[in-house]
Coordinates of C-alpha atoms and ligand atoms in Angstrom, one line a residue:
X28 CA 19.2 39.5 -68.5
X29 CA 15.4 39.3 -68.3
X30 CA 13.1 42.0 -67.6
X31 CA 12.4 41.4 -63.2
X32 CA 9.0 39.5 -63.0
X33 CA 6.3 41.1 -60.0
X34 CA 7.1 39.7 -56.8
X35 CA 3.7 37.5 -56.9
X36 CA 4.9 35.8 -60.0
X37 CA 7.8 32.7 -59.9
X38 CA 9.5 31.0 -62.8
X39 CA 9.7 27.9 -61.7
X40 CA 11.9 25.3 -62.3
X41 CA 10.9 22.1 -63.5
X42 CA 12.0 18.7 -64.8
X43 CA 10.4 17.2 -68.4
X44 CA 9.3 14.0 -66.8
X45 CA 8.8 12.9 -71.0
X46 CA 12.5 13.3 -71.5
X47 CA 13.9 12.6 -68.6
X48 CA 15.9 9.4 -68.2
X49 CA 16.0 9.4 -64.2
X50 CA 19.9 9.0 -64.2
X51 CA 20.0 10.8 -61.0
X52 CA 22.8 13.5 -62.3
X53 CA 20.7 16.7 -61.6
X54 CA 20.0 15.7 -57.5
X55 CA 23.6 14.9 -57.4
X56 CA 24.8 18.0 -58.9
X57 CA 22.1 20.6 -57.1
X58 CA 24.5 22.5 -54.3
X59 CA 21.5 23.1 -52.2
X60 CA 19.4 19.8 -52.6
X61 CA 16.5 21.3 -54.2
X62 CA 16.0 17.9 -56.4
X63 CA 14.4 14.7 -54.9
X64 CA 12.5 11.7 -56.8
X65 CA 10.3 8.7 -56.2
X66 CA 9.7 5.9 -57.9
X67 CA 7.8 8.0 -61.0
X68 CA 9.5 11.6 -61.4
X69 CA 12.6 13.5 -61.0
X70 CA 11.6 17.0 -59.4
X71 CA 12.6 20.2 -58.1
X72 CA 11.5 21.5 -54.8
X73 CA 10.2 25.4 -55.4
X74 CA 10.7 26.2 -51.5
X75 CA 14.6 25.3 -52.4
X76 CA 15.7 25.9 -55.7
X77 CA 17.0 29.4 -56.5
X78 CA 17.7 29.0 -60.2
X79 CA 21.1 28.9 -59.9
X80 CA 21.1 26.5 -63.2
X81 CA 24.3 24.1 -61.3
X82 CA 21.9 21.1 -62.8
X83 CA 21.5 21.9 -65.9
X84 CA 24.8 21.3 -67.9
X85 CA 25.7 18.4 -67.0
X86 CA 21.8 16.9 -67.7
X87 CA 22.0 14.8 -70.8
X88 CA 18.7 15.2 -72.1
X89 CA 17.8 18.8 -71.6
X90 CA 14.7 17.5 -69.7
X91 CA 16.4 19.8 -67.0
X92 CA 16.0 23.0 -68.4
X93 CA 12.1 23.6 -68.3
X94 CA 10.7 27.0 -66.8
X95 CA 6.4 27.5 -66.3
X96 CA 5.8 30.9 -64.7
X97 CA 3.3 31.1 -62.0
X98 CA 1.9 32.5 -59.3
X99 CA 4.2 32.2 -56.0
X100 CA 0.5 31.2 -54.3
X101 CA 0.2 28.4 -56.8
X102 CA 3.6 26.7 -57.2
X103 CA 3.9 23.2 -57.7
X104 CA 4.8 21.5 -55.4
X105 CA 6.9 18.6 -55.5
X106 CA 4.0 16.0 -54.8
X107 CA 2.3 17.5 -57.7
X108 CA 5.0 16.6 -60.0
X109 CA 5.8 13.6 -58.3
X110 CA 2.5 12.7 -60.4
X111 CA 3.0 14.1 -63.4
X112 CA 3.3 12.5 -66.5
X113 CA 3.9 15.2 -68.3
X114 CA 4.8 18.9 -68.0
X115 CA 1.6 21.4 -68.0
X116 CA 1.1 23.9 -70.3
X117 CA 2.4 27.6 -69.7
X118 CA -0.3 29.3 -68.5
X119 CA -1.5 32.4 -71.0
X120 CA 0.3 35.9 -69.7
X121 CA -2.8 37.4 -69.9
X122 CA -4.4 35.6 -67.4
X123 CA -0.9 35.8 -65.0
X124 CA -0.7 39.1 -65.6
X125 CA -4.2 40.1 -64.4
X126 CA -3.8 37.7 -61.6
X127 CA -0.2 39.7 -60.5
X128 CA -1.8 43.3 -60.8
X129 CA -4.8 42.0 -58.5
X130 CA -2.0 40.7 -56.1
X131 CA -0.5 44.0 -56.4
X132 CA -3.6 45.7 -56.0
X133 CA -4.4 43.8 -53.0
X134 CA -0.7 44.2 -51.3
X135 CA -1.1 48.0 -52.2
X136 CA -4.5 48.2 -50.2
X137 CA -3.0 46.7 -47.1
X138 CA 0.9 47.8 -47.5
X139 CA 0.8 51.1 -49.1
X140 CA 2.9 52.4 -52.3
X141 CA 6.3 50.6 -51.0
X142 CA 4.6 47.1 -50.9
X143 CA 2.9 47.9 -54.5
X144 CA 5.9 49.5 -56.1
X145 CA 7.7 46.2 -54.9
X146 CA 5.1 43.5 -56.1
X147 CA 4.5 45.1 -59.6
X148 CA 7.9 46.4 -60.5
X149 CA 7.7 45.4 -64.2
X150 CA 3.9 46.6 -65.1
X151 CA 5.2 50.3 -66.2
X152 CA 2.7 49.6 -69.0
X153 CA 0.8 46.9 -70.0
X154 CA 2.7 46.2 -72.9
X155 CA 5.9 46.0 -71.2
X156 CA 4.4 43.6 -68.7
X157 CA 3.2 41.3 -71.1
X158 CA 6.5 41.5 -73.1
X159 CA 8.0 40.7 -69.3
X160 CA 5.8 37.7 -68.8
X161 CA 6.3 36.4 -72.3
X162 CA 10.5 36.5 -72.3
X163 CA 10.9 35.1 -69.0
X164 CA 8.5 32.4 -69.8
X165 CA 10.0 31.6 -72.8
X166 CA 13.7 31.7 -72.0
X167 CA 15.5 29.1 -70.3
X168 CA 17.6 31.1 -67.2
X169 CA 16.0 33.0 -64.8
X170 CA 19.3 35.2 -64.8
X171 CA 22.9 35.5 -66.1
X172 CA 24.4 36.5 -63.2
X173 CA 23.1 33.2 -60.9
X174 CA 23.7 30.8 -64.1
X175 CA 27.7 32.0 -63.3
X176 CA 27.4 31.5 -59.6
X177 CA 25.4 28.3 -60.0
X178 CA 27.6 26.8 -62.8
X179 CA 30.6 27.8 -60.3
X180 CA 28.8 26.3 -57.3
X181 CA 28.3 23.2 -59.4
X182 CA 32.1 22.8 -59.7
X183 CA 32.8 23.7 -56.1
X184 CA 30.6 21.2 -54.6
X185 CA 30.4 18.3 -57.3
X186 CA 34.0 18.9 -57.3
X187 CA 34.9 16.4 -59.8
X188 CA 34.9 16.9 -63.2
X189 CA 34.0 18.9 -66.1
X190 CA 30.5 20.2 -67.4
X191 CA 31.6 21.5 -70.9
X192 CA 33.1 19.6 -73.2
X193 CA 36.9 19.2 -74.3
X194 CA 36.9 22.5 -76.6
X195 CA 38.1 20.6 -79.4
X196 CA 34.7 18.0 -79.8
X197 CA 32.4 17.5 -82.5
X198 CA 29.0 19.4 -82.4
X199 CA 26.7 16.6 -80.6
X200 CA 23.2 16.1 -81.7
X201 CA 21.0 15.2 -78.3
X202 CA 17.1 14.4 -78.1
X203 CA 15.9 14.1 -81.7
X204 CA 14.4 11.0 -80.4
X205 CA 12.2 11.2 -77.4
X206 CA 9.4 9.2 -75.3
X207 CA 6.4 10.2 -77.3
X208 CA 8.4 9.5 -80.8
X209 CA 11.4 7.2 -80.5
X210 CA 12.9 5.3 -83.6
X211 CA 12.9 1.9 -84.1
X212 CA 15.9 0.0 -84.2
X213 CA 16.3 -3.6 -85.2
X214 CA 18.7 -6.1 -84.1
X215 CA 21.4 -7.3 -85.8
X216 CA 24.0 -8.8 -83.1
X217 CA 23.8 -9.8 -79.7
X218 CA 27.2 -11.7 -78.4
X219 CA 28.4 -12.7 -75.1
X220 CA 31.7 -11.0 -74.3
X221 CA 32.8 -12.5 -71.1
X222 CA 34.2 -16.3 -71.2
X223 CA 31.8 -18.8 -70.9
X224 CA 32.7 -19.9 -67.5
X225 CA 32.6 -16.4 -66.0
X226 CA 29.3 -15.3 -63.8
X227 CA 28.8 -12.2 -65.6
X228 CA 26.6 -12.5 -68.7
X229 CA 27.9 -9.1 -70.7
X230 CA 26.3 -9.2 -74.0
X231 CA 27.6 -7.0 -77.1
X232 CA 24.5 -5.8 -78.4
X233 CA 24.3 -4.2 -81.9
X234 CA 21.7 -2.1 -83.2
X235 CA 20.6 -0.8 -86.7
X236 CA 18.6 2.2 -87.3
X237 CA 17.7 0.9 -91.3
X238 CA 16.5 4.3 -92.8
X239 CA 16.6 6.7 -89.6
X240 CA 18.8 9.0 -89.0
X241 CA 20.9 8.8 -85.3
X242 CA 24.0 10.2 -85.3
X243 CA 26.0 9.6 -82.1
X244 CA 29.3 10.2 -80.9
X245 CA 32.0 8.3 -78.4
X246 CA 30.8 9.0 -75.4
X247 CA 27.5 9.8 -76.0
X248 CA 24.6 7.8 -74.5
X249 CA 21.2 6.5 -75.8
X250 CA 17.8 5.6 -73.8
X251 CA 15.9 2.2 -74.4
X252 CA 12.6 2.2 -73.9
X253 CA 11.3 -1.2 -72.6
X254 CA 8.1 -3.1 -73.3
X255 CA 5.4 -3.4 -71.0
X256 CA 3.7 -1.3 -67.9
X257 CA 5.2 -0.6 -64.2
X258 CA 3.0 -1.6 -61.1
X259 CA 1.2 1.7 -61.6
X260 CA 0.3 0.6 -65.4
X261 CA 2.7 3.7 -66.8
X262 CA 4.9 2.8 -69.6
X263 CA 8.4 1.9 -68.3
X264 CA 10.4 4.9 -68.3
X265 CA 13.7 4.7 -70.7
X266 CA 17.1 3.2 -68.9
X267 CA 20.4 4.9 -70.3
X268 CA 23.3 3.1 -71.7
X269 CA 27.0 4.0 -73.3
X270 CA 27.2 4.1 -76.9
X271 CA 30.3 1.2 -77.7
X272 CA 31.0 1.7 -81.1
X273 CA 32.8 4.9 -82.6
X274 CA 30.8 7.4 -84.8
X275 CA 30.9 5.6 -88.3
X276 CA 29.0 2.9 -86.6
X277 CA 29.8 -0.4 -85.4
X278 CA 30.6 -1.6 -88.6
X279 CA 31.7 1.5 -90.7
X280 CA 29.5 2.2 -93.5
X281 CA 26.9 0.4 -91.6
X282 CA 23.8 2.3 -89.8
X283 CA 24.8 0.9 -86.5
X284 CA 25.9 0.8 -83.3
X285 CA 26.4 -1.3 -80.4
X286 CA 25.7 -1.7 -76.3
X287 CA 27.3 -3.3 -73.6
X288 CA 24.7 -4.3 -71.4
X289 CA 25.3 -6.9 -68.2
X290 CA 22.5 -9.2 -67.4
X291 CA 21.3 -8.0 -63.8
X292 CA 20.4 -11.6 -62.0
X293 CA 19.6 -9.5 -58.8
X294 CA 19.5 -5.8 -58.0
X295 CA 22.0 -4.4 -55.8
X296 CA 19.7 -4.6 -53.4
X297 CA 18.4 -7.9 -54.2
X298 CA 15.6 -6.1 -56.2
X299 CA 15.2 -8.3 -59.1
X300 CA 13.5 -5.0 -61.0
X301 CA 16.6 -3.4 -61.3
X302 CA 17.4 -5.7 -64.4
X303 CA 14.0 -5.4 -66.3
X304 CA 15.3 -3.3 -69.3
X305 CA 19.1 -5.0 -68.9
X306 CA 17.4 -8.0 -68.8
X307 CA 15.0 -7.8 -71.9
X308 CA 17.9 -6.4 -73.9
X309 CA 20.3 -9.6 -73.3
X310 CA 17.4 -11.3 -74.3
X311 CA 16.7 -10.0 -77.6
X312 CA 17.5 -12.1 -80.4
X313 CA 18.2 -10.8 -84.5
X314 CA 15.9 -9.1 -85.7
X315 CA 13.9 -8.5 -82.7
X316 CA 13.1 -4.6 -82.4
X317 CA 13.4 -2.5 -80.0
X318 CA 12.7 1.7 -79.4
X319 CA 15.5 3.6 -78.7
X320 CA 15.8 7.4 -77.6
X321 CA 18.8 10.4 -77.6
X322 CA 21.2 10.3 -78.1
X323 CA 22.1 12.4 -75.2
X324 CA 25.2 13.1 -73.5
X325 CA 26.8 16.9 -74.8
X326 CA 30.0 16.9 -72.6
X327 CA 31.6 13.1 -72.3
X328 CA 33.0 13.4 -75.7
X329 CA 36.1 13.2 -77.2
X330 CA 38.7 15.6 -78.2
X331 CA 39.1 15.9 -82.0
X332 CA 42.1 17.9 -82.4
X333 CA 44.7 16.1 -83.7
X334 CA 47.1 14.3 -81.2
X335 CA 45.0 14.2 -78.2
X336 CA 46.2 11.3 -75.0
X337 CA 42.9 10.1 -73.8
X338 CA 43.4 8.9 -70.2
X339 CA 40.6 5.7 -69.8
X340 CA 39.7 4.4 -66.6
X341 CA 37.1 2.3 -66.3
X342 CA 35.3 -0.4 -64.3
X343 CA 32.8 -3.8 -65.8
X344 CA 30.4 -2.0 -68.4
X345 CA 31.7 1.3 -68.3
X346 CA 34.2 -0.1 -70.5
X347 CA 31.4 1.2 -73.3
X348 CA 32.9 4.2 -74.0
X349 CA 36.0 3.2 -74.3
X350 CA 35.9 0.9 -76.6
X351 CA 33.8 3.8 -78.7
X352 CA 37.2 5.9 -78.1
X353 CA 39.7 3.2 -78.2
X354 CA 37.9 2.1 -81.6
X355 CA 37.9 5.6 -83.2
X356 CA 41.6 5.6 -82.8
X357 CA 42.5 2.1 -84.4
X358 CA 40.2 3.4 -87.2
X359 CA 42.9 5.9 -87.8
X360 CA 45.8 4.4 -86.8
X361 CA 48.0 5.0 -89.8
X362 CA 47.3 8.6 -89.4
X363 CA 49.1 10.4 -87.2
X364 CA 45.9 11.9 -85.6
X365 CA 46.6 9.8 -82.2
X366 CA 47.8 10.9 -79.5
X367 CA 48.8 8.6 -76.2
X368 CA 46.5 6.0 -74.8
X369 CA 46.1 5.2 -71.1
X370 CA 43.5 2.4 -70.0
X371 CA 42.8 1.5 -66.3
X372 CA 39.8 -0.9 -66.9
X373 CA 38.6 -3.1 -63.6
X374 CA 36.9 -6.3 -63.6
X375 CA 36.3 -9.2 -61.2
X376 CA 38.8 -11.6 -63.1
X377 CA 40.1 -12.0 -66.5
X378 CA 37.0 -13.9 -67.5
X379 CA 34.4 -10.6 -66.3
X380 CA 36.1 -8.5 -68.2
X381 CA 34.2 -7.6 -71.4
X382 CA 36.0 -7.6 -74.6
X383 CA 39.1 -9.4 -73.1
X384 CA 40.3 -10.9 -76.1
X385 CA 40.0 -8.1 -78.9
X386 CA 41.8 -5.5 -76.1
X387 CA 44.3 -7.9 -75.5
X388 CA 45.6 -8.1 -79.3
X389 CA 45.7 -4.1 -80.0
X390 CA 49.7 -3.5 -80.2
X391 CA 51.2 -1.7 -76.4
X392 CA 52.6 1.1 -79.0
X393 CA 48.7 2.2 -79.6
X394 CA 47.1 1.4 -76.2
X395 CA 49.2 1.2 -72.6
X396 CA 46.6 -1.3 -70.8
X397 CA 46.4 -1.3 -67.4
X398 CA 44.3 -4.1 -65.6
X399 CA 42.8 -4.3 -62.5
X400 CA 41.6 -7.4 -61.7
X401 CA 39.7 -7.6 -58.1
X402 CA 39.1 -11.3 -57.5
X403 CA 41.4 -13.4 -59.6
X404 CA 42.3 -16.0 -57.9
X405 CA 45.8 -16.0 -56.7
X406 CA 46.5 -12.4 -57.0
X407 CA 45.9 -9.6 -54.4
X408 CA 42.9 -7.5 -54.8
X409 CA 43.3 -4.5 -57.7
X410 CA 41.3 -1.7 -58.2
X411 CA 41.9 0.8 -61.3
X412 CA 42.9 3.3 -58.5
X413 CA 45.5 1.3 -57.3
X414 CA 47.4 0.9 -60.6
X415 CA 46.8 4.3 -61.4
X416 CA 48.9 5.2 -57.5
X417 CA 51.7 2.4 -59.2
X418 CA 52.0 4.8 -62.1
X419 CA 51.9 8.0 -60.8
X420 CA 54.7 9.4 -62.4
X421 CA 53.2 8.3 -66.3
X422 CA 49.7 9.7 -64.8
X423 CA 51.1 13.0 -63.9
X424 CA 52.8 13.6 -66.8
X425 CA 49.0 12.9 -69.1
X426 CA 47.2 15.1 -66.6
X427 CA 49.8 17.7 -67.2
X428 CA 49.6 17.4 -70.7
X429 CA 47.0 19.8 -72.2
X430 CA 46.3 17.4 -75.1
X431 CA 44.8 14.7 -72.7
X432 CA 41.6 14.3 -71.5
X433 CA 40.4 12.3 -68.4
X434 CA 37.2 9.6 -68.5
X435 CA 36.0 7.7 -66.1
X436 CA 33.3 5.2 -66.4
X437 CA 31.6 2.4 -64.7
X438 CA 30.7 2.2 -61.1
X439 CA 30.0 5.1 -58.6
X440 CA 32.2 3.9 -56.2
X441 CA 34.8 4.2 -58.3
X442 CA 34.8 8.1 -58.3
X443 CA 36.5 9.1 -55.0
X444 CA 39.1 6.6 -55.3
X445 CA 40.1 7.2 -58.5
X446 CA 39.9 10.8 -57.7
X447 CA 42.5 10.2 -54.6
X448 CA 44.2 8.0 -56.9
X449 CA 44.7 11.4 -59.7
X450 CA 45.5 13.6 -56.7
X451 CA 48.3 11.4 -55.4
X452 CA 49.9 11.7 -58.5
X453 CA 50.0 15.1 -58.0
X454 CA 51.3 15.4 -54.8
X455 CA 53.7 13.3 -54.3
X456 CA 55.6 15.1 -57.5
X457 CA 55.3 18.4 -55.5
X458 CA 52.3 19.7 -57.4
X459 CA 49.2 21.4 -56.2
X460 CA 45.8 19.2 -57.1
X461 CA 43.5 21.8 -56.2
X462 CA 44.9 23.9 -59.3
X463 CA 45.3 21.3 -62.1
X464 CA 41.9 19.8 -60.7
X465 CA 40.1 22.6 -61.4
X466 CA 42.2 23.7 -64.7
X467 CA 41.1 19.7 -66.2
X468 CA 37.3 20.8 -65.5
X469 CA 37.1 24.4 -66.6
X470 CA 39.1 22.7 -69.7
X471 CA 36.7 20.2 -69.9
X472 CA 39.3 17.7 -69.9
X473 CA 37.9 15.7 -66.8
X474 CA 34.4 13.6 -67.4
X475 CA 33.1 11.2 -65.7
X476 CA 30.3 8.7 -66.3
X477 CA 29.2 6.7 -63.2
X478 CA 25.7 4.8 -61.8
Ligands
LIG507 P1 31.3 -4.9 -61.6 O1 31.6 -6.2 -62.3 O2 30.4 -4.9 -60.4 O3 32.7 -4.3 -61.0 C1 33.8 -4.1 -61.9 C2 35.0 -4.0 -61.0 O4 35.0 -2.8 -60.2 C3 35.1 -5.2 -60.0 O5 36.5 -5.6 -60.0 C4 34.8 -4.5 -58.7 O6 35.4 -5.1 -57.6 C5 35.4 -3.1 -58.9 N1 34.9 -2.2 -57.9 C6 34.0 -2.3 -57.0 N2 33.9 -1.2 -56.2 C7 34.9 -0.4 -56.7 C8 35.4 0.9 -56.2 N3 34.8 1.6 -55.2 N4 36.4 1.4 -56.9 C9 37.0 0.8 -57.9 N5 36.6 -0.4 -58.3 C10 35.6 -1.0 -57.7 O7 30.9 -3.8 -62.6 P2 29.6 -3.8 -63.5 O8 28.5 -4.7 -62.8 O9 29.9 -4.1 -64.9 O10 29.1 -2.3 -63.3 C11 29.6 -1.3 -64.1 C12 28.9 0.0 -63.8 O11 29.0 0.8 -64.9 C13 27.4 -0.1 -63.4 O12 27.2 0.7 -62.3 C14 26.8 0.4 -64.7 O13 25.5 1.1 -64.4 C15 27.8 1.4 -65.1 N6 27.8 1.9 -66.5 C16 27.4 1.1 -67.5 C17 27.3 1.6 -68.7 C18 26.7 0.8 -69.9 O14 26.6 1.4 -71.0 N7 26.4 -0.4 -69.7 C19 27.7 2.9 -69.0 C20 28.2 3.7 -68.0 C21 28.2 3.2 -66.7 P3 34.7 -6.0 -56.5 O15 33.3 -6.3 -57.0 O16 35.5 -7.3 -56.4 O17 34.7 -5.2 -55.3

């Protein structure tokens, strides 16, 4: 644990707004909705937080886990950071430290010894003040004991899936591309992987890093950073996508990898903006470039141990990981490193559904494909959570399986239901959710992946 700081002095907890890829994972995870953003900057609220650390596993970037300590008097607030483009410096512990013992001195003149011993508990001696003041700016929890409660707050009230990985994954590299020095990647694909005919334009977008290193894993994510200025004249900041291909690259051998990515012709909310860096990638033709950053992503991976189920369910583009997956198995399929293979993927109809073709001609002994097709015409309206309620009992059996892990990808909406969907299973085979919920996340065999 670290040495206690003086009461005048805070280690505040603040966001990297250079790393940070806005994803929105951190405001969503924060038990006591410390986190807000605007249209610039992700940031946490000093009058709130209470360093519980329930945001910072599952950030992807890291861009989470930044500490400045400072006077209480002088914290920032959240409109300061709101402008920030990036972090300040730590202030030197000198100058902190003289400002805390002037505090104290102060609070001692007007409180007595109680009110002095309080605000200066860890200036015994200079030295050990400084040394103080040094470790707690330096390292990244405030303390052990409220990283455990805010880890297990996180689980409570997120209360969905895991924030460590499967036990089993491969060591992830995360960040060694950022805003300030991103790699270059050039072009060497871009294919259209809905029919013709369909209204979704979902392109197939490879990438190759030439010379660079960027090693990624299934599951993992990178940022692309997209040309041009915002209305404020800031660089655009990077927008996050799913890694499709497996780890040996889209073409193995190859120093590739590809993207799904679905041309946005309006926001959700009819904001056309929504689409600028979808948009400019669909557009990209060979041997355009483009700058990427990441990878991130250190928990939506999968497991390596041999014979592993992986239990897929997916909706539109969040099929990106699972082809990663799906591909790193028929890699190996005369191996007997496979385990089962369960896929729940949604689309609109047939012709939305990226990839339709090559998923439709892997063999039903390697992959059990389960479609759920929303507006075919003709057909009643499916949703991956109501195939995965039609087979319950083959569900249940995965889940109870300590070899499977759980992902889920693709829209938010998608979460509760297919979380109701999971629970069903459960229950209507006698079995209590609440316990083999909570033993798939603290075996970090339940991820999801959802915007
Ligand atoms: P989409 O075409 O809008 O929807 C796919 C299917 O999901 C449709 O059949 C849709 O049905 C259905 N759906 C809608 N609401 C649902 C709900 N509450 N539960 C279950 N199914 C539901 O999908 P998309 O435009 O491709 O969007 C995919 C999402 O994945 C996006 O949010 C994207 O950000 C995210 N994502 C993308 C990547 C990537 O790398 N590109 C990675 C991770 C996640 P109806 O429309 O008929 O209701």
């Amino acid at each position: 644990m670290n040495a206690p700081l003086p009461a005048s002095l805070l280690k505040q907890h603040l966001i990297d707004p250079e790393i940070c890829i806005r994803c929105n994972t951190c405001e969503e995870t924060c038990p006591i909705d410390a986190i807000t953003h605007d249209g610039n900057n992700y940031v946490v609220n000093p009058d709130v937080c209470n360093g519980c650390m329930a945001c910072v596993p599952p950030c992807p970037t890291g861009s989470i886990d930044n500490w400045r300590v400072i006077p209480r008097a002088r914290a920032y607030g959240v409109d300061d950071q709101f402008g920030w483009d990036a972090l300040p410096p730590q202030e030197p512990v000198e100058s902190l430290l003289a400002e805390a013992q002037a505090v104290a001195q102060a609070v001692a003149g007007q409180g007595g010894a109680s009110a002095s011993a309080d605000a200066a508990p860890a200036f015994a001696t200079p030295e050990s003040a400084s040394a103080a003041l040094a470790s707690a700016a330096l390292a990244g929890a405030p303390d052990d004991a409220l990283i455990e409660e805010g880890v297990a707050a996180a689980a409570v009230v997120v209360n969905r899936g895991a924030t460590v990985p499967p036990w089993s994954a491969a060591h992830p590299y995360v960040n060694l591309y950022t805003h300030k020095e991103p790699v270059v990647a050039t072009v060497v694909g871009n294919y259209r992987v809905t029919d013709d005919a369909a209204d979704s334009d979902v392109r197939h977008i490879v990438l190759d890093f030439g010379e660079a290193s960027f090693p990624v894993l299934e599951g993992q994510s990178i940022g692309i950073l997209p040309p041009g200025v915002d209305a404020r004249g800031r660089p655009h900041h990077a927008r996050q996508y799913s890694v499709a291909s497996p780890r040996d690259g889209e073409r193995p051998g190859y120093n590739n990898l590809s993207l799904t990515v679905k041309r946005v012709a309006a926001g959700r909310d009819g904001n056309t903006h929504d689409g600028l860096c979808s948009n400019y990638l669909c557009d990209l033709a060979k041997h355009d470039t483009v700058r990427v950053i990441g990878p991130f992503g250190n928990t939506f991976l999968m497991p390596g141990r041999s014979g592993a189920n992986l239990l897929m369910i997916c909706t539109g583009t969040g099929s990106a990981p699972m082809r990663a997956m799906t591909e790193r198995c028929r890699r190996r399929m005369d191996g007997k490193e496979n385990g089962k293979l369960m896929l729940f993927f949604g689309a609109r109809t047939r012709r939305e559904l990226p990839y339709f073709g090559p998923l439709m001609k892997l063999p039903a002994d390697f992959i059990d494909i389960n479609l759920a097709l929303s507006r075919e015409p003709g057909q009643p309206k499916r949703y991956v959570q109501d195939l995965i309620v039609e087979r319950a009992a083959d569900v249940l059996a995965l889940l109870n399986d300590d070899k499977t892990c759980v992902y889920v990808c693709g829209l938010k909406g998608m979460e509760t239901g297919v979380l109701d969907a999971l629970e069903h299973a459960a229950v209507q085979a006698g079995q209590d959710w609440s316990i083999l919920h909570q033993a798939l996340c603290r075996q970090g065999r339940l991820h999801f992946e959802t915007y």
